[in-house]
């Protein structure tokens, strides 16, 4: 009798564990990134086996803006990229996810113009060619 109970337990555990693995395999995690005028935002979205979608968590990182001239706004391309990296890393940490668990990434930016030199490095687009405004190195 003891052997039968043990066998049933092992079989039950194996069945539950198999269902758990199938459930985990059926879930997909995605990261959505949105770069706006004042911040970069990232969200982790989970799509379950039944195709239901749930936002798990999100993060926002501000972006620097220079506005020294009326109706003239400038941002640093390096600062924008660092904001994206920061909010993606933050939301991944909040959700305790590994990069290997991410199925895909969606990216949206409202408007961005990055001026590059011959070495593909950012140049300032400001009238005074202020290096920190497009080259935060």
PDB file of N, CA and C in Angstrom, residues 17 19 27 40 48 56 63 79 87-88 97 101 104 106 114 120 134 137:
ATOM      1  N   UNK A  17       3.578  19.059 -12.527  1.00  0.00           N
ATOM      2  CA  UNK A  17       4.781  19.703 -13.023  1.00  0.00           C
ATOM      3  C   UNK A  17       4.733  19.834 -14.546  1.00  0.00           C
ATOM      4  N   UNK A  19       2.006  20.034 -16.384  1.00  0.00           N
ATOM      5  CA  UNK A  19       1.045  21.103 -16.676  1.00  0.00           C
ATOM      6  C   UNK A  19       1.665  22.476 -16.450  1.00  0.00           C
ATOM      7  N   UNK A  27       2.932  30.871 -21.973  1.00  0.00           N
ATOM      8  CA  UNK A  27       2.967  32.303 -21.680  1.00  0.00           C
ATOM      9  C   UNK A  27       4.073  32.969 -22.482  1.00  0.00           C
ATOM     10  N   UNK A  40      11.122  58.322 -21.763  1.00  0.00           N
ATOM     11  CA  UNK A  40      11.073  57.006 -22.394  1.00  0.00           C
ATOM     12  C   UNK A  40      10.320  56.105 -21.424  1.00  0.00           C
ATOM     13  N   UNK A  48      -1.103  35.254 -22.236  1.00  0.00           N
ATOM     14  CA  UNK A  48      -1.311  33.903 -21.720  1.00  0.00           C
ATOM     15  C   UNK A  48      -1.767  32.961 -22.832  1.00  0.00           C
ATOM     16  N   UNK A  56       2.225  43.710 -16.936  1.00  0.00           N
ATOM     17  CA  UNK A  56       2.776  43.236 -15.671  1.00  0.00           C
ATOM     18  C   UNK A  56       3.338  44.404 -14.865  1.00  0.00           C
ATOM     19  N   UNK A  63      13.600  62.461 -20.033  1.00  0.00           N
ATOM     20  CA  UNK A  63      14.569  62.854 -21.061  1.00  0.00           C
ATOM     21  C   UNK A  63      14.814  64.359 -20.912  1.00  0.00           C
ATOM     22  N   UNK A  79      21.236  60.745 -24.531  1.00  0.00           N
ATOM     23  CA  UNK A  79      20.360  60.786 -23.354  1.00  0.00           C
ATOM     24  C   UNK A  79      19.075  59.993 -23.608  1.00  0.00           C
ATOM     25  N   UNK A  87      14.900  52.468 -18.501  1.00  0.00           N
ATOM     26  CA  UNK A  87      13.540  52.020 -18.192  1.00  0.00           C
ATOM     27  C   UNK A  87      13.332  50.544 -18.554  1.00  0.00           C
ATOM     28  N   UNK A  88      13.989  50.054 -19.595  1.00  0.00           N
ATOM     29  CA  UNK A  88      13.880  48.622 -19.925  1.00  0.00           C
ATOM     30  C   UNK A  88      14.539  47.785 -18.829  1.00  0.00           C
ATOM     31  N   UNK A  97      12.455  39.181 -14.644  1.00  0.00           N
ATOM     32  CA  UNK A  97      12.559  38.412 -15.884  1.00  0.00           C
ATOM     33  C   UNK A  97      13.996  38.410 -16.397  1.00  0.00           C
ATOM     34  N   UNK A 101      13.570  35.219 -21.498  1.00  0.00           N
ATOM     35  CA  UNK A 101      12.127  35.029 -21.340  1.00  0.00           C
ATOM     36  C   UNK A 101      11.314  35.992 -22.207  1.00  0.00           C
ATOM     37  N   UNK A 104       9.497  39.170 -27.629  1.00  0.00           N
ATOM     38  CA  UNK A 104       9.664  40.215 -28.640  1.00  0.00           C
ATOM     39  C   UNK A 104       9.645  41.592 -28.011  1.00  0.00           C
ATOM     40  N   UNK A 106       8.550  45.714 -28.964  1.00  0.00           N
ATOM     41  CA  UNK A 106       7.927  46.697 -29.844  1.00  0.00           C
ATOM     42  C   UNK A 106       8.483  48.063 -29.481  1.00  0.00           C
ATOM     43  N   UNK A 114      18.327  62.346 -35.414  1.00  0.00           N
ATOM     44  CA  UNK A 114      19.685  62.193 -34.909  1.00  0.00           C
ATOM     45  C   UNK A 114      20.619  62.525 -36.056  1.00  0.00           C
ATOM     46  N   UNK A 120      29.567  58.044 -37.685  1.00  0.00           N
ATOM     47  CA  UNK A 120      28.276  57.661 -37.106  1.00  0.00           C
ATOM     48  C   UNK A 120      28.139  58.034 -35.632  1.00  0.00           C
ATOM     49  N   UNK A 134      23.857  66.805 -27.819  1.00  0.00           N
ATOM     50  CA  UNK A 134      23.657  65.610 -28.645  1.00  0.00           C
ATOM     51  C   UNK A 134      24.800  64.635 -28.523  1.00  0.00           C
ATOM     52  N   UNK A 137      28.774  62.082 -24.082  1.00  0.00           N
ATOM     53  CA  UNK A 137      29.905  61.252 -23.658  1.00  0.00           C
ATOM     54  C   UNK A 137      30.820  62.019 -22.793  1.00  0.00           C
TER      55      UNK A 137
END
